[in-house]
Each structure stands twice: as structure tokens, then as C-alpha cells.
mmCIF file of C-alpha atoms in Angstrom:
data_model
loop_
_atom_site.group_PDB
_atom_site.id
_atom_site.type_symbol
_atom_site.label_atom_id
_atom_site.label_comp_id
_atom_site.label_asym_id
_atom_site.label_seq_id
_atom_site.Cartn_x
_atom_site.Cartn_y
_atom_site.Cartn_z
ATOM 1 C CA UNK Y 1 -14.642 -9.389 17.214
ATOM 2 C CA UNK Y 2 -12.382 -6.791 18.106
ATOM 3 C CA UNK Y 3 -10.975 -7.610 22.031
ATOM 4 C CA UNK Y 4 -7.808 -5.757 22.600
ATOM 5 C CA UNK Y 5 -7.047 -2.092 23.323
ATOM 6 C CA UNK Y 6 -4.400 -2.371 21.113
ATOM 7 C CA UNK Y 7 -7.083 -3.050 18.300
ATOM 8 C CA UNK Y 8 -9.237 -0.247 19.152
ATOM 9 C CA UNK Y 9 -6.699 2.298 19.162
ATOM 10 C CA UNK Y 10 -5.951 1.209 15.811
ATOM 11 C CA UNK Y 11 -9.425 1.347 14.029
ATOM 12 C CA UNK Y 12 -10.592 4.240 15.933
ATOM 13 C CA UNK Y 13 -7.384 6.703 14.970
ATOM 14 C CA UNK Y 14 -7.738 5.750 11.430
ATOM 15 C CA UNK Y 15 -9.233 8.129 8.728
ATOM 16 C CA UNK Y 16 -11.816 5.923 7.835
ATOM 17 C CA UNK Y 17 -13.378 5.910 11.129
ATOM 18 C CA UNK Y 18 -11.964 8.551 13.617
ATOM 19 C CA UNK Y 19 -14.671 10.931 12.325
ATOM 20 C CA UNK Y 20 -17.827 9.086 12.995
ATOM 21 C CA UNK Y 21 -19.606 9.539 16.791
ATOM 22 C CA UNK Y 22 -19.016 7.112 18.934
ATOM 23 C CA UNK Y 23 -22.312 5.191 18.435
ATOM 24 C CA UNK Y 24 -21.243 4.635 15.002
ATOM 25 C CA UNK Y 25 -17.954 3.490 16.187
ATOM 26 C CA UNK Y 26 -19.268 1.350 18.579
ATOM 27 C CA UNK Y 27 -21.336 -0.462 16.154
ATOM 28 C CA UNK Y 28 -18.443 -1.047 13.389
ATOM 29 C CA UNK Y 29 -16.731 -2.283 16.274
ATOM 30 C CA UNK Y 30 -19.286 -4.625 17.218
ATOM 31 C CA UNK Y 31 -19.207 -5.881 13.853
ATOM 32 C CA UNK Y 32 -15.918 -6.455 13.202
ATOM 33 C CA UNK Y 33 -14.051 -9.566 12.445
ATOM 34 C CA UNK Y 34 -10.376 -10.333 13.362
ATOM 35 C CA UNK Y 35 -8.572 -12.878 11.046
ATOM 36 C CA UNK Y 36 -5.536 -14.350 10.818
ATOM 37 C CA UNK Y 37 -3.382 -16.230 7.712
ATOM 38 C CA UNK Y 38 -0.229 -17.836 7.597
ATOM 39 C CA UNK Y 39 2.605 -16.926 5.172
ATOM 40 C CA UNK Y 40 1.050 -17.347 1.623
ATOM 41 C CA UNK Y 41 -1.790 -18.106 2.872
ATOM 42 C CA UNK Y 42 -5.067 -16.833 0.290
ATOM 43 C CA UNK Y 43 -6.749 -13.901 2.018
ATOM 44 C CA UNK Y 44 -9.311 -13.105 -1.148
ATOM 45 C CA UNK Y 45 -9.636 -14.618 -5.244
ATOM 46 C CA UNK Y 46 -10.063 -12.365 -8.134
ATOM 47 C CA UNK Y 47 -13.946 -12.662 -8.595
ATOM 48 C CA UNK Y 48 -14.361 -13.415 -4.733
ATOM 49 C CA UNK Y 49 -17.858 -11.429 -3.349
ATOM 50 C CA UNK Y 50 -16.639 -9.000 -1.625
ATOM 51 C CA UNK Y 51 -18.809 -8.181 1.575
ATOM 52 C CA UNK Y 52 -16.136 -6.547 3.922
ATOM 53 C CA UNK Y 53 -13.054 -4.542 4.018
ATOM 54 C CA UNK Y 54 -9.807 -4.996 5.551
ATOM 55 C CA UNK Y 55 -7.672 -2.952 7.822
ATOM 56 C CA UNK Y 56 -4.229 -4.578 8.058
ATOM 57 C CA UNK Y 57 -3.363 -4.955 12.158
ATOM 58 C CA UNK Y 58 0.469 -6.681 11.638
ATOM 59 C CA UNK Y 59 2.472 -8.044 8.624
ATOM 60 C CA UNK Y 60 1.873 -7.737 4.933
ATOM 61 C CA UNK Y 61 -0.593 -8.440 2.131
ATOM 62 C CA UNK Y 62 0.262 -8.617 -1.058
ATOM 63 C CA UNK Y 63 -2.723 -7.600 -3.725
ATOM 64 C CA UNK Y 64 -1.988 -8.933 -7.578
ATOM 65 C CA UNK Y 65 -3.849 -10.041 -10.526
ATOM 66 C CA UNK Y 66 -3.927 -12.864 -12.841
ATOM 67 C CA UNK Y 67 -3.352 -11.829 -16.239
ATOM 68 C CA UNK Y 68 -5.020 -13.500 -19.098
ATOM 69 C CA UNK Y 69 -2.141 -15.455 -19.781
ATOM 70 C CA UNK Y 70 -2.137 -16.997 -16.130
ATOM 71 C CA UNK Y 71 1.259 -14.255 -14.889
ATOM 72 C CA UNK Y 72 1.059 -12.572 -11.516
ATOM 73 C CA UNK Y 73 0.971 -8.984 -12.005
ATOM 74 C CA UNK Y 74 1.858 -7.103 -8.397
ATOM 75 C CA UNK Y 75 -0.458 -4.298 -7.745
ATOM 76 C CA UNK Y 76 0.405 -3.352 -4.247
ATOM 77 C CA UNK Y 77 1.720 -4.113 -1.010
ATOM 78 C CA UNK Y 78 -0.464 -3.340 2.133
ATOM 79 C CA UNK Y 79 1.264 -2.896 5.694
ATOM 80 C CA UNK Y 80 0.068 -2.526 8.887
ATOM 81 C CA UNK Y 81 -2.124 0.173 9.638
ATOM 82 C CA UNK Y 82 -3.120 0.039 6.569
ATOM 83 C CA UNK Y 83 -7.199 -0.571 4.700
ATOM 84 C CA UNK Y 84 -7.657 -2.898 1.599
ATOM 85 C CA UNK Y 85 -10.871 -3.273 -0.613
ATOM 86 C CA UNK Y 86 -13.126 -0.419 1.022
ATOM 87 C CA UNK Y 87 -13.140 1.049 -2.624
ATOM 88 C CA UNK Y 88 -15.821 -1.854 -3.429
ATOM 89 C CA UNK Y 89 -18.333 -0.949 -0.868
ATOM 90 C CA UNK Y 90 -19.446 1.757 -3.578
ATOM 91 C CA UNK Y 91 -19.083 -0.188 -7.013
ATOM 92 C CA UNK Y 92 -22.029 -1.897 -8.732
ATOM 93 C CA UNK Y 93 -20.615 -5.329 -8.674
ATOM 94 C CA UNK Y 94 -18.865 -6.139 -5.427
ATOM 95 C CA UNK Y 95 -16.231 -8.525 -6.428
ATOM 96 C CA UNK Y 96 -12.610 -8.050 -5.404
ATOM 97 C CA UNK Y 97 -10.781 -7.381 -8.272
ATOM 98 C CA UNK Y 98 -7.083 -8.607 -7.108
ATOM 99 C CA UNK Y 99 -6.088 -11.638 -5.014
ATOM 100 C CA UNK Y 100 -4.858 -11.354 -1.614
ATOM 101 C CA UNK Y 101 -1.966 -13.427 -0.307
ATOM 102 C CA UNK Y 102 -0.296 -12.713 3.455
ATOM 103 C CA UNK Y 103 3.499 -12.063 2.596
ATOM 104 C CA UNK Y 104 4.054 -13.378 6.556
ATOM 105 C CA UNK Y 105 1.795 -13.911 9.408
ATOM 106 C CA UNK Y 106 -1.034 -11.557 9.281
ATOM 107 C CA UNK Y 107 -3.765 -10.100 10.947
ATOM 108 C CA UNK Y 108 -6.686 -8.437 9.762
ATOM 109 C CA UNK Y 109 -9.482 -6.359 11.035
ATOM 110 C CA UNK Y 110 -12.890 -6.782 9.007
ATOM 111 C CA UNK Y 111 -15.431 -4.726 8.393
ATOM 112 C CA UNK Y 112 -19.111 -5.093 6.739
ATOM 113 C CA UNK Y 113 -19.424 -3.249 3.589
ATOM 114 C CA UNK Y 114 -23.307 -2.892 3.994
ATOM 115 C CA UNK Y 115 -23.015 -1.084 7.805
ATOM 116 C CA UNK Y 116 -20.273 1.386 7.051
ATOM 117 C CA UNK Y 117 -22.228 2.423 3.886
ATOM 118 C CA UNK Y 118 -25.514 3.062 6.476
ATOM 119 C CA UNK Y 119 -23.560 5.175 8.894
ATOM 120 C CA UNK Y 120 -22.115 6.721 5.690
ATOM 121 C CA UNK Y 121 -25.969 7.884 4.863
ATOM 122 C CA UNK Y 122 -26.238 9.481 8.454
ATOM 123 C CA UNK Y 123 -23.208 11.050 8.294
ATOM 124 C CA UNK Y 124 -22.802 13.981 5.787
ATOM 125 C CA UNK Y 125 -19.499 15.116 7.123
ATOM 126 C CA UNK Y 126 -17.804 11.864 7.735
ATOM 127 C CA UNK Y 127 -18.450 11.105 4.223
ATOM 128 C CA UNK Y 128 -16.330 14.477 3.275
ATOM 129 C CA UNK Y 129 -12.982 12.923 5.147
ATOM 130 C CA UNK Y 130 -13.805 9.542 3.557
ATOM 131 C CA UNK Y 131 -13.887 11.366 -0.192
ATOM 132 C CA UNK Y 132 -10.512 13.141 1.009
ATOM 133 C CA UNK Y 133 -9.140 9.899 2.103
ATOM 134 C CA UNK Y 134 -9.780 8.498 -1.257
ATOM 135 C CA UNK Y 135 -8.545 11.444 -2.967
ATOM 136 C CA UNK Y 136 -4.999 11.157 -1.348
ATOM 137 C CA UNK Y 137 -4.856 7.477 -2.154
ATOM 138 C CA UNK Y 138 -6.227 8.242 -6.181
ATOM 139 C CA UNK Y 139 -3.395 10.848 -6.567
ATOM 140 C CA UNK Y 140 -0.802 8.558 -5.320
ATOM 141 C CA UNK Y 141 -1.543 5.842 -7.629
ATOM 142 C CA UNK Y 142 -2.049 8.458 -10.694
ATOM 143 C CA UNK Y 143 1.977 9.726 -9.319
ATOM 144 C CA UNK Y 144 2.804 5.751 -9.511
ATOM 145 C CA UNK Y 145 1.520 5.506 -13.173
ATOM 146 C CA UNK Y 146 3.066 8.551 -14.483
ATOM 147 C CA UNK Y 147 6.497 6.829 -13.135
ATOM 148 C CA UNK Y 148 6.277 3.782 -14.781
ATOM 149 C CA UNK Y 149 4.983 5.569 -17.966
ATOM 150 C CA UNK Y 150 7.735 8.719 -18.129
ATOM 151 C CA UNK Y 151 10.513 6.783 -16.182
ATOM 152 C CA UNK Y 152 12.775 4.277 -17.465
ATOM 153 C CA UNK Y 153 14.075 1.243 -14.529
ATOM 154 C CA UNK Y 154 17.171 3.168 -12.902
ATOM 155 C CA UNK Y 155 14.709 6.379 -12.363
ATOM 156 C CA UNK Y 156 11.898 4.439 -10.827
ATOM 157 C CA UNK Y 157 14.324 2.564 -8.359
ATOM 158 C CA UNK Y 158 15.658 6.246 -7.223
ATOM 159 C CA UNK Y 159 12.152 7.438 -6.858
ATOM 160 C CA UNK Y 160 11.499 4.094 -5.128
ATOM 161 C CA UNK Y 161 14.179 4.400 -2.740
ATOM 162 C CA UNK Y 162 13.333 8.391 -1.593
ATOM 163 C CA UNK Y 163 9.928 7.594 -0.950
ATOM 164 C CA UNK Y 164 11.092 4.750 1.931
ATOM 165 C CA UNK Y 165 12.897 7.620 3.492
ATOM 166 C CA UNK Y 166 10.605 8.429 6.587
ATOM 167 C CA UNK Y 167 12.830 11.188 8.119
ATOM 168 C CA UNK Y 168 13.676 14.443 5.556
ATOM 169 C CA UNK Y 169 15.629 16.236 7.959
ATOM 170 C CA UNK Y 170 18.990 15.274 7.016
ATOM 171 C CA UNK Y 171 19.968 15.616 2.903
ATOM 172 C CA UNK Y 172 21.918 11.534 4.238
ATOM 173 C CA UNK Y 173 19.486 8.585 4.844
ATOM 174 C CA UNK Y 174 19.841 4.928 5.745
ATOM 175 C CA UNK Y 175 16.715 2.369 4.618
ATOM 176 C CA UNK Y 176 16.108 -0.945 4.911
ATOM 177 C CA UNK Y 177 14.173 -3.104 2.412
ATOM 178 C CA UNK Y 178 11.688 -4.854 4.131
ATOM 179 C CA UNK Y 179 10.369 -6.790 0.844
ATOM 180 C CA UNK Y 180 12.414 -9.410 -0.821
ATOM 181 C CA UNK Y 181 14.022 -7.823 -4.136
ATOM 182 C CA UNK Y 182 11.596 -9.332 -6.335
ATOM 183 C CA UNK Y 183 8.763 -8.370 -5.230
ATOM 184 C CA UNK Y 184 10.151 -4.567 -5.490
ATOM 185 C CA UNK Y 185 11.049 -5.423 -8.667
ATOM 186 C CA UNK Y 186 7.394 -6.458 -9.608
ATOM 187 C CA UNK Y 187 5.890 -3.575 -8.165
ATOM 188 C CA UNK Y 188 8.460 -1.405 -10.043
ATOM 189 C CA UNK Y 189 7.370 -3.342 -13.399
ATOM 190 C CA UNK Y 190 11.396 -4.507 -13.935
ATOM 191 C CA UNK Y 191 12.274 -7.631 -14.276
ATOM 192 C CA UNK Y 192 14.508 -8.957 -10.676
ATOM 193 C CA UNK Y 193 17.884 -8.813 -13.085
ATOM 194 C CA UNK Y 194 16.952 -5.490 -14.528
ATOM 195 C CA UNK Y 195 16.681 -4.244 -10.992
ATOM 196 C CA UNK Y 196 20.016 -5.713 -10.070
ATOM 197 C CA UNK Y 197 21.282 -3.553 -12.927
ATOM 198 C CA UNK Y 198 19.394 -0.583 -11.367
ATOM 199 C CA UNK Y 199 21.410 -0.889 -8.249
ATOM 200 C CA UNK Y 200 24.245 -1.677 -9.820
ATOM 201 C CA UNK Y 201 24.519 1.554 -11.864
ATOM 202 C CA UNK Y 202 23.485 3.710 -8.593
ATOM 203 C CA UNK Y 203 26.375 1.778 -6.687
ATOM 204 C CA UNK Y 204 28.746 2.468 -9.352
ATOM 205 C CA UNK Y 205 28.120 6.216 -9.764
ATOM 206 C CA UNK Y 206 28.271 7.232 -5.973
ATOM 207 C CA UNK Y 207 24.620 7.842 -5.480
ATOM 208 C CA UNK Y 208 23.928 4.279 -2.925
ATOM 209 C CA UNK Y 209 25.884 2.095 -1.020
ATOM 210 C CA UNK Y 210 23.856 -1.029 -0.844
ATOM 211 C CA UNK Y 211 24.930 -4.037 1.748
ATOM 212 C CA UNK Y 212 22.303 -6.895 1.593
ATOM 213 C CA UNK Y 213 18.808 -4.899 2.653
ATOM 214 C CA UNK Y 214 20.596 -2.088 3.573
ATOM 215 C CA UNK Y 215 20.592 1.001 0.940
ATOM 216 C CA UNK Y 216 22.772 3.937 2.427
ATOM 217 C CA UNK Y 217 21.737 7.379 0.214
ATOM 218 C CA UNK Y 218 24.516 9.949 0.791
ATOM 219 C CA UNK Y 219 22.828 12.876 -0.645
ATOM 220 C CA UNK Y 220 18.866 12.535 -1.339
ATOM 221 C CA UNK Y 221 19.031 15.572 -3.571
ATOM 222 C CA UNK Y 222 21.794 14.765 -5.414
ATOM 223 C CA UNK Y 223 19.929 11.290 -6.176
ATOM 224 C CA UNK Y 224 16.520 13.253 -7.232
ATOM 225 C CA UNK Y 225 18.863 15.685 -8.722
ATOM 226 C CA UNK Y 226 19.899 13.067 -11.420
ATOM 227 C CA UNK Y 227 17.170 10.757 -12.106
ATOM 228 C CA UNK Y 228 13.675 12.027 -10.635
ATOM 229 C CA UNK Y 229 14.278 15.218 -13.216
ATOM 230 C CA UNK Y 230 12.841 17.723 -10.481
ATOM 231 C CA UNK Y 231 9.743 15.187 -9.118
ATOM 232 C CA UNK Y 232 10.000 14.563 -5.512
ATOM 233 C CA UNK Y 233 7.861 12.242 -3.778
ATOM 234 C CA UNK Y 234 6.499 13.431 -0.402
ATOM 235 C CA UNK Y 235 8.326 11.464 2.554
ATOM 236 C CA UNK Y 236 5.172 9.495 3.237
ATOM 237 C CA UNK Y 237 4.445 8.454 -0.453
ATOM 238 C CA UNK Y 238 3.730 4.544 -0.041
ATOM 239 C CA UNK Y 239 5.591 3.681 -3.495
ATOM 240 C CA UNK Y 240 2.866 1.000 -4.167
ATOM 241 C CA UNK Y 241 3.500 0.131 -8.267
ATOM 242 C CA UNK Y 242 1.084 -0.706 -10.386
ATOM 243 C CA UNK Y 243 2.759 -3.812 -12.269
ATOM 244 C CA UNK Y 244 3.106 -3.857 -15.761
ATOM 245 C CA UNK Y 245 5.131 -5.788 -18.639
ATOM 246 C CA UNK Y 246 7.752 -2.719 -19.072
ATOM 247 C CA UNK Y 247 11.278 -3.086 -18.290
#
């Protein structure tokens, strides 16, 4: 159950639930489970009932599929703060349908499916933030697919790389990568030596300066200018990539 402050603060000031009254809060509260995995460790199988959803308190989770042909196919990577698997609640068949593997020590926050749905029914309005919620996250992924559809490797590492940038006040930005190359590479659909490529031909033509995790941008605009043909992604655009076999 939840037993820190720290934990509190976190569910309650979250979309999902900073809208319901605070018997309703109470309640989910009550109810929740706090879990914790080791690097790699399984969180959720493909086909796994799903009775709760997650809200990510520290590290990373990495959600994938298994193709037909047995390959891991990278559909996005959930940080802190974050909520996995609500979608389900309102599907017929409640079965996670990607894997869950901690990238590094995490921590989750769990929540029953079947109570959120009941204060749900009671609560019209709450519903309305949770549809707008949704709506945010539905767009985002329909941006993602329209950049690995229209976008060829070099553009989709550009519009990668603005939407890390947290502060758009300066045209200059300095970003770390927090994920190991491949896995940027997966959720960009490349393969990892196409993506060295990538970064190669933005070294070479002025646009980064790249030491180890470190990607320096000297002119955002000039970088959108050439490859994201006019589309810029909002500063807080997550840059999750559905995978696919495209390079």
C-alpha cells in the first residue's frame, strides 16, 4: 500500500486522479499496491490478465512485443511519473498486450482496474479529464506514426533529439541520452548502425556535436529547419516510437 508522502504527492497530482474527491482518492489509495523489480526483471507477459494499472514512481519500463517470428519490437519507454496499461481497464478482453521489463530498478504504484472504473461511473466530470488525458496521449502516438511513415532515419533522429529538449527558451540546447543507443534506435525503427550513421551525418554537417551521451544542438531551428520540413514537436512530446522493421 501506498506509505510515503512522497507517494501520495505523486498519485494525487496526476491527471488520472487529481480530479476525483477525496473519498475517491482515498479509496484508490487504499487499494494500491507498491512493487518493485530489479533490472530486467519481467513486470507483465503479452497475454498476461491484466487487473491493474501502473503508475511508474522511479526508473524505467520498457513495453515491447513479440513478433510472430519471436523479434522484440520496442513500443515505448515509460519514466517516472508516468501510467502504463490503464487503456485496458475499458477493452473487452483485459490482457496486456506488450511485455513489461524494468530497464533499472523500478518502482511501481498499482492500481485495480475494477475500482477506478466504479468511481469512473460516479464521476461524470472526472471521466471528461480522463477522455482528455487519453486524447493527448492518442495524438502523440498518431504524431509518432506519421514520423516513421513520412520520415526517413536522419529526420526521425532530429525530431527525436528536439523533443528531449525540455527548455525552448534559448534557439542552443544541451541533452543527455538517458537510454542506451539501441534502444533509441529500436524505438526509432533503425537499426543501432543506421543510427550511428544518423549521427554521423548530423555531426558532419554542423547541426550536433555529440560526446558519448551528450548531444550539443547549436541552433534547434536550423536542425528542424533541415530535416523536420516545418513539423515541430512540442517541448514536452515524449518521443515514444512505435517499432517497426523500417530502416
Amino acid at each position: 500500500m501506498v506509505s510515503t508522502q512522497e507517494q501520495r504527492q505523486l498519485i494525487l497530482n496526476h491527471p488520472l486522479f487529481s480530479h476525483f474527491d477525496e473519498k475517491a482518492q482515498e479509496e484508490l489509495l487504499a487499494d494500491a499496491q507498491v512493487r518493485e523489480y530489479p533490472p530486467q526483471g519481467l513486470i507483465q507477459r503479452q497475454g498476461d490478465p491484466a487487473e491493474r494499472f501502473y503508475l511508474v514512481q522511479s526508473g524505467k519500463v520498457k513495453l515491447y512485443r513479440i513478433s510472430a517470428d519471436g523479434k522484440e519490437k520496442v513500443v515505448e519507454i515509460i519514466t517516472a511519473g508516468n501510467t502504463f496499461a490503464e487503456a485496458i481497464m475499458f477493452m473487452q478482453r483485459s490482457v496486456f498486450p506488450v511485455c513489461a521489463e524494468a530497464l533499472e530498478p523500478v518502482r511501481l504504484i498499482g492500481f485495480s482496474n475494477k475500482l477506478m472504473l466504479r468511481h469512473l461511473e460516479q464521476n461524470p466530470h472526472t471521466c471528461l479529464h480522463l477522455l482528455g488525458h487519453m486524447s493527448v496521449r492518442l495524438h502523440q502516438r498518431l504524431d509518432e506514426l506519421e514520423n516513421l511513415t513520412l520520415q526517413n532515419a536522419t529526420q526521425r533522429l532530429a525530431l527525436y533529439l528536439v523533443g528531449q529538449v525540455r527548455d525552448r527558451g534559448t534557439d542552443s540546447a544541451e541533452i543527455e541520452l538517458l537510454l542506451p543507443k539501441s534502444l533509441i534506435a529500436a524505438r526509432l525503427s533503425i537499426k543501432p548502425e543506421t543510427f550511428s550513421r544518423a549521427i554521423a551525418n548530423l555531426r558532419e554537417r554542423g547541426l550536433i556535436d555529440s560526446r558519448a551521451r551528450i548531444i550539443r544542438i547549436p541552433s534547434i531551428q536550423r536542425l528542424l529547419d533541415e530535416f523536420a520540413e516545418g513539423q515541430t514537436p512540442a517541448p514536452e512530446h515524449r518521443a515514444g516510437i512505435i517499432a517497426s522493421d523500417n530502416t
